[in-house]
mmCIF file of C-alpha atoms in Angstrom:
data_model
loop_
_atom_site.group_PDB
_atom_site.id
_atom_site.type_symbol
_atom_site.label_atom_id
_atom_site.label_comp_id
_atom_site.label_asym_id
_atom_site.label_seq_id
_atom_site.Cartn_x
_atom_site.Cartn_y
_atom_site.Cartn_z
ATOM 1 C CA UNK T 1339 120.364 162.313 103.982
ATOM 2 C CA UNK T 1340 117.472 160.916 105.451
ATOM 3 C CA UNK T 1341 118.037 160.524 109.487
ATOM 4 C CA UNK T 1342 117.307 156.813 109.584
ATOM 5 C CA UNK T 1343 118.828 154.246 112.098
ATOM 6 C CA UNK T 1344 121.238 151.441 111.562
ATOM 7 C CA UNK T 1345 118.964 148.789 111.819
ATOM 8 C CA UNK T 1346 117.113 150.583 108.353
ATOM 9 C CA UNK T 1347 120.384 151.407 106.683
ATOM 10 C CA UNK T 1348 121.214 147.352 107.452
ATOM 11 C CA UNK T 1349 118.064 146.537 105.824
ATOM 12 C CA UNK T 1350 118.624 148.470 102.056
ATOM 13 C CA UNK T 1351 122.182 146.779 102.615
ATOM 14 C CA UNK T 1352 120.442 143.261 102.924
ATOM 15 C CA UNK T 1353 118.036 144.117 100.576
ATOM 16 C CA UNK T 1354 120.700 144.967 97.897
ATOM 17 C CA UNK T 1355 122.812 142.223 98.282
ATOM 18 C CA UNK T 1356 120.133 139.831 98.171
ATOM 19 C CA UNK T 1357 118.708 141.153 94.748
ATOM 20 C CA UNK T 1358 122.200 141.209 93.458
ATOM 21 C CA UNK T 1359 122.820 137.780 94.325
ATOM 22 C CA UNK T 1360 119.050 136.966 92.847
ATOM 23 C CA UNK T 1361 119.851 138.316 89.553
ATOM 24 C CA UNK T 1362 123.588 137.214 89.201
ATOM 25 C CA UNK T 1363 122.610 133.439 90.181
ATOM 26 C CA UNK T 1364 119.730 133.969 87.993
ATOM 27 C CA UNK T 1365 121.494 134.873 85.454
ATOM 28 C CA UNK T 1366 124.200 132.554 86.008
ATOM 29 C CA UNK T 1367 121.234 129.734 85.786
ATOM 30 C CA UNK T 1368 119.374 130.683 82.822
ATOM 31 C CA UNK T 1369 122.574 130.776 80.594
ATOM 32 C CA UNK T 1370 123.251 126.993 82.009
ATOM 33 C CA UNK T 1371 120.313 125.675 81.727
ATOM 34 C CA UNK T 1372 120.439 126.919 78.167
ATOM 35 C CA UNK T 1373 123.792 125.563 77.309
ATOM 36 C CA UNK T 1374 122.884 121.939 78.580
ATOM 37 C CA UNK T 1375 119.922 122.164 76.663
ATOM 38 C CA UNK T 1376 121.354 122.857 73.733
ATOM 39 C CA UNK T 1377 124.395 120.235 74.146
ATOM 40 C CA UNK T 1378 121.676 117.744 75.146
ATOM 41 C CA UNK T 1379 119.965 118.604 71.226
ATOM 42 C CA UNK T 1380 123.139 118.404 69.407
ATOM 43 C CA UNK T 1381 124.363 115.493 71.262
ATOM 44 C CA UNK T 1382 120.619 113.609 70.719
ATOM 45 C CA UNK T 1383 121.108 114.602 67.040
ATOM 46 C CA UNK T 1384 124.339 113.163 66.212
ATOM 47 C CA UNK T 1385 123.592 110.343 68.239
ATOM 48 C CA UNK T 1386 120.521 109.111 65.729
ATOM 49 C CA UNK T 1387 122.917 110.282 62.884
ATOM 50 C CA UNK T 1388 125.358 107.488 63.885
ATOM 51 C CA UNK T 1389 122.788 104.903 64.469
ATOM 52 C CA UNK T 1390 121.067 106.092 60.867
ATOM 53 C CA UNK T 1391 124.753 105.519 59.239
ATOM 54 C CA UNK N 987 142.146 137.773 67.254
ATOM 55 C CA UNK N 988 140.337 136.735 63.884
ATOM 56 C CA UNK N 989 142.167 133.299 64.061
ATOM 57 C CA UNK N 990 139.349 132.559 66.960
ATOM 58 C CA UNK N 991 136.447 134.038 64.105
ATOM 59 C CA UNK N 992 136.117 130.039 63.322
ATOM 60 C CA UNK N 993 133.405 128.926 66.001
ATOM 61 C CA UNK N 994 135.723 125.211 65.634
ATOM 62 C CA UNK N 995 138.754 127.292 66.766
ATOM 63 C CA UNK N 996 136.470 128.631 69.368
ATOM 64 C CA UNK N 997 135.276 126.175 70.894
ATOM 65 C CA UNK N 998 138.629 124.439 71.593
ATOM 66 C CA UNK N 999 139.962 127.572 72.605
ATOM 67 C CA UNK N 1000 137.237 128.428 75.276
ATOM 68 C CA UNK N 1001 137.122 124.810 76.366
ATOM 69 C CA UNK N 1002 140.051 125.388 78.076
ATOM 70 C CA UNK N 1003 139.855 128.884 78.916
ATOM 71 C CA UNK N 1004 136.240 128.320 80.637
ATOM 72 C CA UNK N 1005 137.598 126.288 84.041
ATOM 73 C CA UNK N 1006 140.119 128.856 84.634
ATOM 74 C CA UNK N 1007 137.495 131.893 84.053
ATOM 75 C CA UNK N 1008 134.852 130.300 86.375
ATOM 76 C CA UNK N 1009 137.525 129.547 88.999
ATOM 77 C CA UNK N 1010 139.013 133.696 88.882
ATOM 78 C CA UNK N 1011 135.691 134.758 88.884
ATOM 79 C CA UNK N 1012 135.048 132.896 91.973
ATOM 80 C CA UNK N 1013 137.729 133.423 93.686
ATOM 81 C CA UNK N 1014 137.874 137.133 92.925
ATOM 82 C CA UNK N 1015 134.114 137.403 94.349
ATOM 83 C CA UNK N 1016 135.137 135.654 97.111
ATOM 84 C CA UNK N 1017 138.084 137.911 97.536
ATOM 85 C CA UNK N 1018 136.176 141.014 97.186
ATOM 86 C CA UNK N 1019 132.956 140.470 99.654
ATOM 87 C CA UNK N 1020 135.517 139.984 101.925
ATOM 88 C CA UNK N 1021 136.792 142.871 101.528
ATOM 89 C CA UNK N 1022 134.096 144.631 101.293
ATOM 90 C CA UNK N 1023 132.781 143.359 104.693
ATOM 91 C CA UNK N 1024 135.874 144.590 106.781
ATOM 92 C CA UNK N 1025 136.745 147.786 104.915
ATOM 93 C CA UNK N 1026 135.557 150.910 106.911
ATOM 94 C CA UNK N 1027 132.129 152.178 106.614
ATOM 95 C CA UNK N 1028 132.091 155.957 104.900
ATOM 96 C CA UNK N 1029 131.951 158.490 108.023
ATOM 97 C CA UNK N 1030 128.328 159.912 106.400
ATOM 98 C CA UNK N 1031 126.663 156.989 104.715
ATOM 99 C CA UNK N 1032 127.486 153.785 107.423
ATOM 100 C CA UNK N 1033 126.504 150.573 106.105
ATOM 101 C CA UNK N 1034 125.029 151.966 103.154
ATOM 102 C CA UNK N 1035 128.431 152.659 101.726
ATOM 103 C CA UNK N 1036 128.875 148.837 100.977
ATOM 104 C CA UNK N 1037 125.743 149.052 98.441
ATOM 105 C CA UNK N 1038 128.039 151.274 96.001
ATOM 106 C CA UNK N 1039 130.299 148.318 95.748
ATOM 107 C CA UNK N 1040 128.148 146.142 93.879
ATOM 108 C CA UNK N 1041 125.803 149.504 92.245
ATOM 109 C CA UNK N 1042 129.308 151.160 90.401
ATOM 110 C CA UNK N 1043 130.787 147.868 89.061
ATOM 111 C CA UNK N 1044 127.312 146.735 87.872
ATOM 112 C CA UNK N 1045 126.831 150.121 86.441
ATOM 113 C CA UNK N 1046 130.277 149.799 84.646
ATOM 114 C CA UNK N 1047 129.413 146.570 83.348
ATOM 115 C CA UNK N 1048 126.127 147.853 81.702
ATOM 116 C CA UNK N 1049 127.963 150.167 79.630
ATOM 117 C CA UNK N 1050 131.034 148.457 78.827
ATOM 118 C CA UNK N 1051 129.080 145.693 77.737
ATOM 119 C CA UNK N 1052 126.967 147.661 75.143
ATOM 120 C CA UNK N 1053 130.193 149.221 73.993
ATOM 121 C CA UNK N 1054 131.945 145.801 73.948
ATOM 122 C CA UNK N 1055 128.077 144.812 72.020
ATOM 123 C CA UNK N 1056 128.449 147.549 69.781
ATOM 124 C CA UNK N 1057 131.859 147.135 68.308
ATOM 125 C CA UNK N 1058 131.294 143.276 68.082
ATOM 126 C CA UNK N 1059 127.997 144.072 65.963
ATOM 127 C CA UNK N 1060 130.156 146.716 63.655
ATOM 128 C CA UNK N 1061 133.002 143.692 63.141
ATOM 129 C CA UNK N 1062 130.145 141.781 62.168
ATOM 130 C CA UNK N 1063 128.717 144.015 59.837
ATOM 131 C CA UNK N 1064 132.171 144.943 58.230
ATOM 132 C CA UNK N 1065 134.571 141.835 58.205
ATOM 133 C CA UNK N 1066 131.642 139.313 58.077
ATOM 134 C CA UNK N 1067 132.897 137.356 60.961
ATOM 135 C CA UNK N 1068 130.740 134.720 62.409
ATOM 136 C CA UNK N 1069 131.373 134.630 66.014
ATOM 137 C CA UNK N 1070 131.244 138.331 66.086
ATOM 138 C CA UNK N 1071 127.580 139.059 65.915
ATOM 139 C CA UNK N 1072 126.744 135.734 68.126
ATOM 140 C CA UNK N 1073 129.135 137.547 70.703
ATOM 141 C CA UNK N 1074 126.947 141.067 70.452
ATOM 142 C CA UNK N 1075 123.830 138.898 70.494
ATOM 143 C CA UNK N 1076 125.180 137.218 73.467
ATOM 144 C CA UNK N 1077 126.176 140.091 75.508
ATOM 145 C CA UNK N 1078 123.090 141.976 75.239
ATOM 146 C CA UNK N 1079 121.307 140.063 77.845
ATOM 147 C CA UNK N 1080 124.186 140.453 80.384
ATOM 148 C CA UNK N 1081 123.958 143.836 79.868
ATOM 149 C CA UNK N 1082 120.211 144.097 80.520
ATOM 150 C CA UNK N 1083 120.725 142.485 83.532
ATOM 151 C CA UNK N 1084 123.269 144.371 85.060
ATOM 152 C CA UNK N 1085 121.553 147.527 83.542
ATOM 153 C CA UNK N 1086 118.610 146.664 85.835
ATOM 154 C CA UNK N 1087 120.764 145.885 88.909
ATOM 155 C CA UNK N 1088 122.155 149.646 88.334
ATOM 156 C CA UNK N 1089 118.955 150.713 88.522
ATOM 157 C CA UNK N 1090 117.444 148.701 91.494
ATOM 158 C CA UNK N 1091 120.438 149.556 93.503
ATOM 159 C CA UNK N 1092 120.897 152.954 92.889
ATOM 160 C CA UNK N 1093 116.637 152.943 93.876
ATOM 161 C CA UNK N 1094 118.072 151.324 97.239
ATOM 162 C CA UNK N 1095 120.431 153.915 97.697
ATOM 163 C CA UNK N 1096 119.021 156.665 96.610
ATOM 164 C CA UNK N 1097 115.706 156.629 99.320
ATOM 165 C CA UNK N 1098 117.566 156.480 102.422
ATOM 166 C CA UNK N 1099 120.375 158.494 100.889
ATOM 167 C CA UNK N 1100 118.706 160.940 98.646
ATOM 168 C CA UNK N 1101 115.361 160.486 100.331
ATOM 169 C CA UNK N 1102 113.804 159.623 96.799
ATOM 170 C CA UNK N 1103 113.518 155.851 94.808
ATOM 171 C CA UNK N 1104 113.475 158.120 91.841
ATOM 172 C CA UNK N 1105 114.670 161.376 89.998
ATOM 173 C CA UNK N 1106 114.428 162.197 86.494
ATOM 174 C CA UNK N 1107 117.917 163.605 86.143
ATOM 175 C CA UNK N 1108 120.341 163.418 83.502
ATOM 176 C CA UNK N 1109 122.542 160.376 85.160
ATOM 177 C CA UNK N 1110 119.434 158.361 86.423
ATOM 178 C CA UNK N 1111 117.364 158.826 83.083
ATOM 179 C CA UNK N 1112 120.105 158.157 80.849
ATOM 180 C CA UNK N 1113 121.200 154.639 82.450
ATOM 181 C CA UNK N 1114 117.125 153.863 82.142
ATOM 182 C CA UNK N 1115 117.062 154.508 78.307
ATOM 183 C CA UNK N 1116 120.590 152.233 78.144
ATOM 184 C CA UNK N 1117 118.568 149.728 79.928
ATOM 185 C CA UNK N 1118 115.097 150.576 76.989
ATOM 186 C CA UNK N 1119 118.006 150.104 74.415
ATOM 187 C CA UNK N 1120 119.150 146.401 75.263
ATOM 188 C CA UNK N 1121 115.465 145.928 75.927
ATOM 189 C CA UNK N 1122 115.034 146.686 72.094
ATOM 190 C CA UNK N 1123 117.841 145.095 70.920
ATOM 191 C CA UNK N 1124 117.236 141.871 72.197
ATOM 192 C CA UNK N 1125 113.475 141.811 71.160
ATOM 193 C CA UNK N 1126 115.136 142.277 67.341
ATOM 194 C CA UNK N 1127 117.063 139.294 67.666
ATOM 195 C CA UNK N 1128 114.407 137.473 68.817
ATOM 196 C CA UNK N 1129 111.363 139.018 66.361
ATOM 197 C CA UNK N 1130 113.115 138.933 63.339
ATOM 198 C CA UNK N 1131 113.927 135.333 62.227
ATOM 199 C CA UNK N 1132 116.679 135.775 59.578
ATOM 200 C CA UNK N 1133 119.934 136.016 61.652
ATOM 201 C CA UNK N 1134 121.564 137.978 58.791
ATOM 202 C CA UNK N 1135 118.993 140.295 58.702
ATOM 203 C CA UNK N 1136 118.928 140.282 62.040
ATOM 204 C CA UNK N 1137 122.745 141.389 62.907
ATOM 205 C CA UNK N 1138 122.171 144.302 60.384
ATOM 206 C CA UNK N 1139 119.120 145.776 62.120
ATOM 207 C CA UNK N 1140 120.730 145.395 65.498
ATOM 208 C CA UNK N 1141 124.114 146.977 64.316
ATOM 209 C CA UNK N 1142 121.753 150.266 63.525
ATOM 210 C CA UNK N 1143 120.081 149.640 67.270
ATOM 211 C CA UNK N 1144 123.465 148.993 68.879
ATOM 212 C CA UNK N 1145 124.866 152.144 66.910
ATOM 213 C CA UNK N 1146 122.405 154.500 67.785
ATOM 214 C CA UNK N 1147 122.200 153.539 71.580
ATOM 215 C CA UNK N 1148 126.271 153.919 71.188
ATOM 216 C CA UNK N 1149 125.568 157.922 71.893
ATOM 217 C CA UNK N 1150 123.817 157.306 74.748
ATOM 218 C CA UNK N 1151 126.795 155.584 76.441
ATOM 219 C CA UNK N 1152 129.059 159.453 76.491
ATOM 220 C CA UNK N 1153 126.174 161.042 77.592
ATOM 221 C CA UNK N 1154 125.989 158.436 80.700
ATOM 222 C CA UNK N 1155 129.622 159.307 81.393
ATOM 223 C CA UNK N 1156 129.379 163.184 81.068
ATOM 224 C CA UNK N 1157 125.730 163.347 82.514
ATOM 225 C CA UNK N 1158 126.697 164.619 86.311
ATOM 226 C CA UNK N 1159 129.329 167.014 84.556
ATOM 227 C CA UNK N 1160 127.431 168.712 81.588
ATOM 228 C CA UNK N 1161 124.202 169.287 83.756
ATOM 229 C CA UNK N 1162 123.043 169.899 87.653
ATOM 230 C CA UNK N 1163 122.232 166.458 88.805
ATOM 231 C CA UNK N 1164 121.477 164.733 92.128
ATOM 232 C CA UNK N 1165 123.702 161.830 91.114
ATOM 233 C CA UNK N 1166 127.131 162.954 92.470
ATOM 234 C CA UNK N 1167 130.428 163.035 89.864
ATOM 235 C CA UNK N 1168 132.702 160.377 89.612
ATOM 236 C CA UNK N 1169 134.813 159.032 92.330
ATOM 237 C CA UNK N 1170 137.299 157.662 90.097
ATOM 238 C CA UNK N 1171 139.529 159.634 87.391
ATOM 239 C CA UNK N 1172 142.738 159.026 85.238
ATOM 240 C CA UNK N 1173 143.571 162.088 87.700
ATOM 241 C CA UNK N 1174 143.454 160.560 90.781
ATOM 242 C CA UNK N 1175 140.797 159.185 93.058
ATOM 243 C CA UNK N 1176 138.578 160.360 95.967
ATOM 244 C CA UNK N 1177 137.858 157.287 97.278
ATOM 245 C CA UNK N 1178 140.219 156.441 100.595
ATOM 246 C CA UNK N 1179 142.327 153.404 99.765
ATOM 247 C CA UNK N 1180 141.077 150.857 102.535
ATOM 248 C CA UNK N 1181 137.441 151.268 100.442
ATOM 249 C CA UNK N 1182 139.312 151.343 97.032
ATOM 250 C CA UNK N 1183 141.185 148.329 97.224
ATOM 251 C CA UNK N 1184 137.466 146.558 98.036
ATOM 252 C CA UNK N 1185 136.148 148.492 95.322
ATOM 253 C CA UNK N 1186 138.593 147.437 92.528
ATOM 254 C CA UNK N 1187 138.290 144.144 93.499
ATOM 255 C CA UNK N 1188 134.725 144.016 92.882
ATOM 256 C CA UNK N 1189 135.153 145.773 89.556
ATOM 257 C CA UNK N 1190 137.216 142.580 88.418
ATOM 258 C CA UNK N 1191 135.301 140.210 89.734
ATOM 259 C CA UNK N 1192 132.432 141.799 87.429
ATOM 260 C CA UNK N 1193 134.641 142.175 84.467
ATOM 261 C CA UNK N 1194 135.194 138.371 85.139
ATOM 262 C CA UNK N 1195 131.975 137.035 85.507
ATOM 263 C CA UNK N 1196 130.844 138.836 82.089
ATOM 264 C CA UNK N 1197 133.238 137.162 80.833
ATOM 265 C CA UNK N 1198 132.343 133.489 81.964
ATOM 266 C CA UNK N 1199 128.993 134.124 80.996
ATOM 267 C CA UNK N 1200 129.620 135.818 77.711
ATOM 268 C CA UNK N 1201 131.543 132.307 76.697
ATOM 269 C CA UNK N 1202 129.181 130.177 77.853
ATOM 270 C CA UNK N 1203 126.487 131.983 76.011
ATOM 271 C CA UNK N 1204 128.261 131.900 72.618
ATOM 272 C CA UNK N 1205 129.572 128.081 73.149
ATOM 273 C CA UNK N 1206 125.557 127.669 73.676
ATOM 274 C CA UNK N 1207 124.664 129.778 70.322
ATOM 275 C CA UNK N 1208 127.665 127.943 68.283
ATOM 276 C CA UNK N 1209 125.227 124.388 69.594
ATOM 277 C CA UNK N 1210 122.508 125.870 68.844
ATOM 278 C CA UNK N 1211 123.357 126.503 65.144
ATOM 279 C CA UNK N 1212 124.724 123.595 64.758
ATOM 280 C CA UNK N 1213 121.882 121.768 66.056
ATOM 281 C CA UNK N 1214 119.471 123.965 63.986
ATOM 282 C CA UNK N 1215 121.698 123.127 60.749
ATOM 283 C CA UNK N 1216 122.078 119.289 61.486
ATOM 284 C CA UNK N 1217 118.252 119.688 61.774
ATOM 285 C CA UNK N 1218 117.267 121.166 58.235
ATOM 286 C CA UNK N 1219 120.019 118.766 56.477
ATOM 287 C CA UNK N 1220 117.969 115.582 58.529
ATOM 288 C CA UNK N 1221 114.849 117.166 56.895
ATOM 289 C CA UNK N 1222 116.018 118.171 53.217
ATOM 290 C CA UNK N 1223 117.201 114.546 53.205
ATOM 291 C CA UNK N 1224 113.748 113.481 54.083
ATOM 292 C CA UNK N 1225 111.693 115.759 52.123
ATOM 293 C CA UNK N 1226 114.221 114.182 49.157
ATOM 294 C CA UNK N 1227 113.546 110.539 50.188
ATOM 295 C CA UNK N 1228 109.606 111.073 50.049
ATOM 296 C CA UNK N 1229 109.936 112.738 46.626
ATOM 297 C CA UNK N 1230 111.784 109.871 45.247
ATOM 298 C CA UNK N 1231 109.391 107.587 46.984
ATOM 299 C CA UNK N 1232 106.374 109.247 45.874
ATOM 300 C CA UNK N 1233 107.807 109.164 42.152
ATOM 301 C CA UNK N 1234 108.671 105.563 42.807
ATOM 302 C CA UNK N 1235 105.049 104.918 43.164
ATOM 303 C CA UNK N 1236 103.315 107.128 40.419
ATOM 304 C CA UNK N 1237 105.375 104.970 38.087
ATOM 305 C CA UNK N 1238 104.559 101.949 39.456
ATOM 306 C CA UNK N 1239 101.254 103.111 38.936
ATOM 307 C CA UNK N 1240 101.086 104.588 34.811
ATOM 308 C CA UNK N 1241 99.756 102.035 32.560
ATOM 309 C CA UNK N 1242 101.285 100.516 29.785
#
């Protein structure tokens, strides 16, 4: 173990818990985005079906 | 179980489920940074203690989700059921991620800890080639067009990487590694209960938030297809109106 103060130990703390909460929310946001994307298309679709009927 | 096969039954079904899911997962997240903040720091490490509770319930994740991927392809490839391969397709990028979060946080870790980002030891190299594998396995979804086709090669990529997932676990016992052994056993654990509780909590919360995203991602594939097949009916009905059109006018045209 490296000897390293707590001001450096608080930093790879920080650092981790901001590239966890990068990737989880980006993550999170991708597979939205996607989803209301995809709603929005089958939703637009079935829409001009009913007006085509 | 194979009731919810029909993506109809599905979608009902996860309708409903989905608020409660996303509300857990909050709450459980919410629950465990708290806990995480006020439990003890370890006597050695300090603050960096608090990185292992996000890096062993992400690594967890990784590899039950490949597992979870794995079995969901072989249902798939066996009983033919439709939601099962959209469900191994789905996971796959989940489990990327949170392979790659193992990764980046054990890196953290490890240099003030180890005094190294990086070691090519057996625990370290064989979470990287998990992470190569979903790499892999979601470029064949996405390279080969045919979704049949598709689920078959990726049940041979999601068996194969399968092996990889005992090694993982057995890695730190089967050869010298930096990467210490595991902290938790069906025997009993070494971790002091004020950190475990914290620890446990986070594991959840993880377990939950796969979850979520795992039925949002099919509900989003189920669309998709539907979409896709609403599309090609719109355009075999149009390719069939031009035809009779285009007949329509040739015989207008023949002479008498």
């Amino acid at each position: 173990m490296e000897f390293l103060s707590l001001t450096e130990f608080t930093h790879y703390v920080t650092a981790v818990y901001t590239l966890v909460t990068i990737g989880v929310l980006g993550l999170t946001g991708y597979i939205l985005i996607n989803s209301q994307k995809q709603r929005a298309r089958l939703r637009r679709l079935q829409a001009n079906k009913a007006i085509n009927k | 179980m194979f009731g919810l096969a029909n993506p109809t039954k599905f979608m009902r079904f996860s309708g409903i489920l989905l608020p409660y899911l996303i509300i857990t997962t909050l709450g459980l997240f919410g629950w465990g940074l708290y806990m995480v903040f006020t439990a003890p720091e370890d006597y050695l490490q300090g603050p960096l203690s608090r990185i292992l509770y996000v890096h062993a319930p992400s690594a967890y994740l990784a590899q039950a989700a490949y597992v979870f991927m794995a079995l969901a392809n072989f249902t798939g490839y066996i009983w033919r059921h439709p939601l099962a391969d959209m469900a191994a397709k789905n996971a796959a990028p989940i489990g990327a991620t949170f392979a790659l979060l193992t990764i980046i946080t054990g890196m953290l870790w490890g240099k003030p800890a180890w005094g190294t980002w990086w070691v090519w030891d057996a625990r370290l190299t064989s979470v990287f080639i998990l992470f190569i594998m979903y790499l892999g396995y979601i470029a064949i979804w996405q390279v080969i067009e045919d979704q049949v086709k598709a689920a078959r090669v990726a049940t041979i990529v999601a068996a194969v990487g399968l092996i990889n997932i005992p090694i993982i676990k057995f890695s730190v016992e089967w050869w010298n590694t930096l990467h210490q052994p595991a902290s938790l056993t069906t025997s009993g654990s070494a971790i002091h209960p004020s950190m475990l509780t914290a620890l446990l909590i986070m594991f959840a919360a993880f377990t939950f938030l796969f979850t979520s995203l795992l039925f949002i991602s099919i509900r989003t594939e189920i669309n998709r297809r539907r979409a896709r097949a609403m599309e090609m009916r719109i355009l075999q009905q149009n390719i069939a109106q031009t035809n009779l059109s285009t007949r329509a006018a040739i015989n207008n045209q023949e002479p008498d």
